[in-house]
mmCIF file of C-alpha atoms in Angstrom:
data_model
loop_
_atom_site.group_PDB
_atom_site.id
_atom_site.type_symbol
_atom_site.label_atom_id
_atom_site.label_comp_id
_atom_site.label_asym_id
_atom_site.label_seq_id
_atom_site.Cartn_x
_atom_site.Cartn_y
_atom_site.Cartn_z
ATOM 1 C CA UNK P 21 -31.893 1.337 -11.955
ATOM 2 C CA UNK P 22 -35.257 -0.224 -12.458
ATOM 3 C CA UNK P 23 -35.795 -4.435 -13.241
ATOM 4 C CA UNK P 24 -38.150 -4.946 -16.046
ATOM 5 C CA UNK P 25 -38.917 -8.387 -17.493
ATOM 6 C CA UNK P 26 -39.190 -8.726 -21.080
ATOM 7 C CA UNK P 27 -41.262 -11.535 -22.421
ATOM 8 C CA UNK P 28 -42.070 -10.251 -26.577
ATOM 9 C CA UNK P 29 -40.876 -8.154 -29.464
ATOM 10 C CA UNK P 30 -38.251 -6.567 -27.356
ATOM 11 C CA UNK P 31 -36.455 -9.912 -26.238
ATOM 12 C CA UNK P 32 -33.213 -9.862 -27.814
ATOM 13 C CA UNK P 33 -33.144 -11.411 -31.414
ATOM 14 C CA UNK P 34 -36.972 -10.278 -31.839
ATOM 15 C CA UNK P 35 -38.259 -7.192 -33.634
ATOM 16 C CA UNK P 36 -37.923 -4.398 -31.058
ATOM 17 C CA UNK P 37 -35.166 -5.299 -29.446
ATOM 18 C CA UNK P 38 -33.018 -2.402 -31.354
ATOM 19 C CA UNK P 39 -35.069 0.437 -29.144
ATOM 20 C CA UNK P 40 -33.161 -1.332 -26.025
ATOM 21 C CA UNK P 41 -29.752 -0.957 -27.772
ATOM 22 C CA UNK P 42 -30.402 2.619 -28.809
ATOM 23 C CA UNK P 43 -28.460 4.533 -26.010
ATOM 24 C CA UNK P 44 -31.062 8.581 -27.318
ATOM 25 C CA UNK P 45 -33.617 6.364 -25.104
ATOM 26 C CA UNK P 46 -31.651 5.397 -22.459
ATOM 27 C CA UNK P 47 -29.600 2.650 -20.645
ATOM 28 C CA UNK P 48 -30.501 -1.275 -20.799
ATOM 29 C CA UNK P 49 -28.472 -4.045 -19.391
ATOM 30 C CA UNK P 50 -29.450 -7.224 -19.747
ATOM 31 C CA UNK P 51 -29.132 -9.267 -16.466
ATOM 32 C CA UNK P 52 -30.340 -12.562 -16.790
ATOM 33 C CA UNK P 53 -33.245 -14.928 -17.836
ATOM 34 C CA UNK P 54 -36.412 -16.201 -16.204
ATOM 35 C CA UNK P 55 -39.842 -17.035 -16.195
ATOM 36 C CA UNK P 56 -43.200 -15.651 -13.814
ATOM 37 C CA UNK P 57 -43.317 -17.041 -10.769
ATOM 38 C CA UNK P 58 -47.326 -17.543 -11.341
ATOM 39 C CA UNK P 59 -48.551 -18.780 -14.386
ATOM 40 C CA UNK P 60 -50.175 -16.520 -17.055
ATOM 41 C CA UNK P 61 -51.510 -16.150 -20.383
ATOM 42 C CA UNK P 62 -49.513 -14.915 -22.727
ATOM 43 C CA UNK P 63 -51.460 -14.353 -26.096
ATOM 44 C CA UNK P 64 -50.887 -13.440 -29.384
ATOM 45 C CA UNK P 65 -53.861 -11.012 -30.453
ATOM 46 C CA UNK P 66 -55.192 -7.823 -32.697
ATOM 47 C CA UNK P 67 -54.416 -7.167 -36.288
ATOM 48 C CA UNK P 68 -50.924 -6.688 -35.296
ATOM 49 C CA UNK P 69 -50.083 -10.072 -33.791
ATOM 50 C CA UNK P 70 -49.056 -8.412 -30.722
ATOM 51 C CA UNK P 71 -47.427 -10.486 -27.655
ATOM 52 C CA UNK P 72 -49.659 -9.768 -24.693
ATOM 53 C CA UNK P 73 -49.534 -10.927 -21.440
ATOM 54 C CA UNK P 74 -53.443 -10.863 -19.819
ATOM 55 C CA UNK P 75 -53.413 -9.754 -16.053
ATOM 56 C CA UNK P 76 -54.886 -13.074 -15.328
ATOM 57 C CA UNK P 77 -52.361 -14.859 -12.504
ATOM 58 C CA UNK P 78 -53.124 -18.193 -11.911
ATOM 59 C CA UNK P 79 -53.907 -18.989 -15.735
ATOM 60 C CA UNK P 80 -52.236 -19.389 -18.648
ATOM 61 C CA UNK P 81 -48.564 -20.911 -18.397
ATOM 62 C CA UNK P 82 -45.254 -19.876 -16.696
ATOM 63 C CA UNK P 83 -43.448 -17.227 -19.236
ATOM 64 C CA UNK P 84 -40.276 -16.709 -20.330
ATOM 65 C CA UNK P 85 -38.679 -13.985 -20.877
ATOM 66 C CA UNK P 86 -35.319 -11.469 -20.075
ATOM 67 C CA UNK P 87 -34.556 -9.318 -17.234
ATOM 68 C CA UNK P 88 -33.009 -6.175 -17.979
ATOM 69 C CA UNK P 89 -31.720 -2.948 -15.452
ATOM 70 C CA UNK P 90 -33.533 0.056 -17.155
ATOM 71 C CA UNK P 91 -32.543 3.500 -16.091
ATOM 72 C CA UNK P 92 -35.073 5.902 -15.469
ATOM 73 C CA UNK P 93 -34.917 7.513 -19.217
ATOM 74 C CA UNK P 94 -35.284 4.105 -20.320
ATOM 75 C CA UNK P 95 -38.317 2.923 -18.367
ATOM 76 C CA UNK P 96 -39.982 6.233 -19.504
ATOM 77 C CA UNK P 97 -39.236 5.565 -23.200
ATOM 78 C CA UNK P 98 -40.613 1.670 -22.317
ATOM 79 C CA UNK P 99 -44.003 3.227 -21.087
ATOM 80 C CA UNK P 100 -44.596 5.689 -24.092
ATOM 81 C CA UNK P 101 -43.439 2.567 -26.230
ATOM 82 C CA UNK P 102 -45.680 0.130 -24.511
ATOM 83 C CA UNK P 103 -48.964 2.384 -24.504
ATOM 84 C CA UNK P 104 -48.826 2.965 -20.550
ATOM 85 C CA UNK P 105 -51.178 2.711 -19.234
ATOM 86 C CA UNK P 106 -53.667 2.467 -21.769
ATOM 87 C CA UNK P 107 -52.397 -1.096 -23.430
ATOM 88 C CA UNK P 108 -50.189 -1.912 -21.618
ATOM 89 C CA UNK P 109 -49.871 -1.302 -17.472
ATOM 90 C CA UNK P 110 -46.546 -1.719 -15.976
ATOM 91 C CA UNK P 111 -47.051 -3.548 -12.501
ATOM 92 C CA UNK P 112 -44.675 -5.168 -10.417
ATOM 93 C CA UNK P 113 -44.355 -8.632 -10.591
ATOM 94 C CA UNK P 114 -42.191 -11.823 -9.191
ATOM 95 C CA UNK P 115 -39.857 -13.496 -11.579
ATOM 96 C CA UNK P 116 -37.835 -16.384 -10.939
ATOM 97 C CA UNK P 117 -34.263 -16.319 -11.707
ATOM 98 C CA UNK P 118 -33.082 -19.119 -14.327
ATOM 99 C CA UNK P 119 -30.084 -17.526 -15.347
ATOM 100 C CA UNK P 120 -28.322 -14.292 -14.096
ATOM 101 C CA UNK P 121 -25.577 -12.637 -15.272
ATOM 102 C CA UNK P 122 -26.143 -9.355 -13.278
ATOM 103 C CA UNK P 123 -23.065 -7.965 -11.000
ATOM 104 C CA UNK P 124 -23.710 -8.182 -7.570
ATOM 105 C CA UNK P 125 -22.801 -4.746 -6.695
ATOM 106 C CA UNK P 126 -25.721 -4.197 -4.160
ATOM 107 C CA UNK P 127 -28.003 -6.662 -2.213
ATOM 108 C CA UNK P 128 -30.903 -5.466 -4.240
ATOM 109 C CA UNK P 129 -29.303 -6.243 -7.431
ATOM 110 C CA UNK P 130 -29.162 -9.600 -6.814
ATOM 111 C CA UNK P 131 -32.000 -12.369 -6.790
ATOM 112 C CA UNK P 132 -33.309 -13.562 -3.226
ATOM 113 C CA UNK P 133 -32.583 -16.402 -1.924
ATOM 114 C CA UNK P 134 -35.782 -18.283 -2.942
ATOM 115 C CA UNK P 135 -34.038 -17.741 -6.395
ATOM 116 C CA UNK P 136 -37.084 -14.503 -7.349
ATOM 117 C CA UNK P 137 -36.584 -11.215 -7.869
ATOM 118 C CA UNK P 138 -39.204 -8.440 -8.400
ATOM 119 C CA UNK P 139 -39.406 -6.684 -12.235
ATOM 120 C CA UNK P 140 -41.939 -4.447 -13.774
ATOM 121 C CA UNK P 141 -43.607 -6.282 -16.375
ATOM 122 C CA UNK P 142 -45.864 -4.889 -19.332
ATOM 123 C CA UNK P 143 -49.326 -7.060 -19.034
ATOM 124 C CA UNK P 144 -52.907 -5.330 -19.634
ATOM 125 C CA UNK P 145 -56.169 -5.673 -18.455
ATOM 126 C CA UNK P 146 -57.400 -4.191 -20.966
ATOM 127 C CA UNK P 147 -58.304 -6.854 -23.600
ATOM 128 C CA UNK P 148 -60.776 -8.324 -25.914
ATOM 129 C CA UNK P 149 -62.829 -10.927 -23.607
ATOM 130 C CA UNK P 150 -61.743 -13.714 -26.249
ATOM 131 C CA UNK P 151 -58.231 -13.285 -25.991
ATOM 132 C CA UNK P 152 -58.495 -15.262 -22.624
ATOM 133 C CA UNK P 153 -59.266 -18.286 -25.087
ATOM 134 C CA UNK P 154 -56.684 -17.848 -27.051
ATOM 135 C CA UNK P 155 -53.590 -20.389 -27.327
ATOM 136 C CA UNK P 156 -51.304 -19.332 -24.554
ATOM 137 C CA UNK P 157 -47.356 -19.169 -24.985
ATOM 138 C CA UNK P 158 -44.748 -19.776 -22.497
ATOM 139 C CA UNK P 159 -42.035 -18.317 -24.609
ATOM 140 C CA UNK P 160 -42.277 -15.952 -27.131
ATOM 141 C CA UNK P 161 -40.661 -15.639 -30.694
ATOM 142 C CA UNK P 162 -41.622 -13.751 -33.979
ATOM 143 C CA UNK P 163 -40.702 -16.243 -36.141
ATOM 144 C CA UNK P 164 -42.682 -19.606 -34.078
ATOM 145 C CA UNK P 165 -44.309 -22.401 -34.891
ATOM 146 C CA UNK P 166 -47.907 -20.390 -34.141
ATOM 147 C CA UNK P 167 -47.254 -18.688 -37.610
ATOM 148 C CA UNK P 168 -48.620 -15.317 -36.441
ATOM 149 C CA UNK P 169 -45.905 -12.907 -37.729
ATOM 150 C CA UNK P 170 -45.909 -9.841 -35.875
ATOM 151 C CA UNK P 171 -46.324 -6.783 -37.584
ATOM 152 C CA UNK P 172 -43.751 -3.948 -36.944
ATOM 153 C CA UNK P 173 -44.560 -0.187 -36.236
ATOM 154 C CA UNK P 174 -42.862 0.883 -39.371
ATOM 155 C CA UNK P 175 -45.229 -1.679 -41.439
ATOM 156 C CA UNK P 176 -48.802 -0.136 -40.057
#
């Protein structure tokens, strides 16, 4: 099983998140919450209203988001979903831990003791040079205050 933090549309109680309940594209358990370990910018950008977290570390704000256990089906579906690697890369990345609810079965399911783990995240470096001026988000949702609704796959 693979770690992959989730910080948009497929966060539980946002648009997407039905494709990680949907057991034709694979297995998902949610583990835990957290938030980047570096700060980034996380944007909301393109006709769509898309969620996108720039490759920029060091800018932007700490992000929030879900850590799931993806097995292998599932992380290929979550590439072809994502774009990868044209939109979206999928890159390792630190996360700190703020809640976990993952069984400690095996040392490397569990966070380290400076409280991180490493996930795969979705971020791109492949953007718009004005998205980096963009409001930037520490924690996503659909529905927020920014009043960009996101619009869904089915709608375009």
């Amino acid at each position: 099983m693979a770690r992959v933090f989730l910080y948009g549309t497929l966060k539980r109680g946002q648009p997407n998140h039905g494709v990680l309940r949907d057991q034709a594209n694979g297995c998902a358990v949610f583990r835990g919450r957290g938030c980047t370990l570096e700060p980034y910018p996380l944007v909301i950008a393109g006709e769509h209203n898309i969620p996108r977290l720039l490759n920029l570390p060091g800018q932007g704000r700490h992000v929030l988001g879900e850590i799931y256990a993806v097995d292998e089906r599932m992380l290929s579906f979550l590439d072809e979903f994502e774009g990868c690697p044209n939109m979206y890369q999928r890159t390792p990345l630190r996360i700190t831990v703020l809640e976990w609810e993952g069984a400690c079965r095996a040392p490397e399911e569990t966070p380290a003791a400076d409280g991180t783990l490493q996930c795969f995240v979705y971020s791109t470096v492949t953007y718009a040079p004005e998205w980096v001026h963009l409001p930037h988000h520490d924690d996503y949702d659909s529905q927020g205050e920014h009043g960009l609704r996101y619009n869904p796959r089915e709608n375009r």
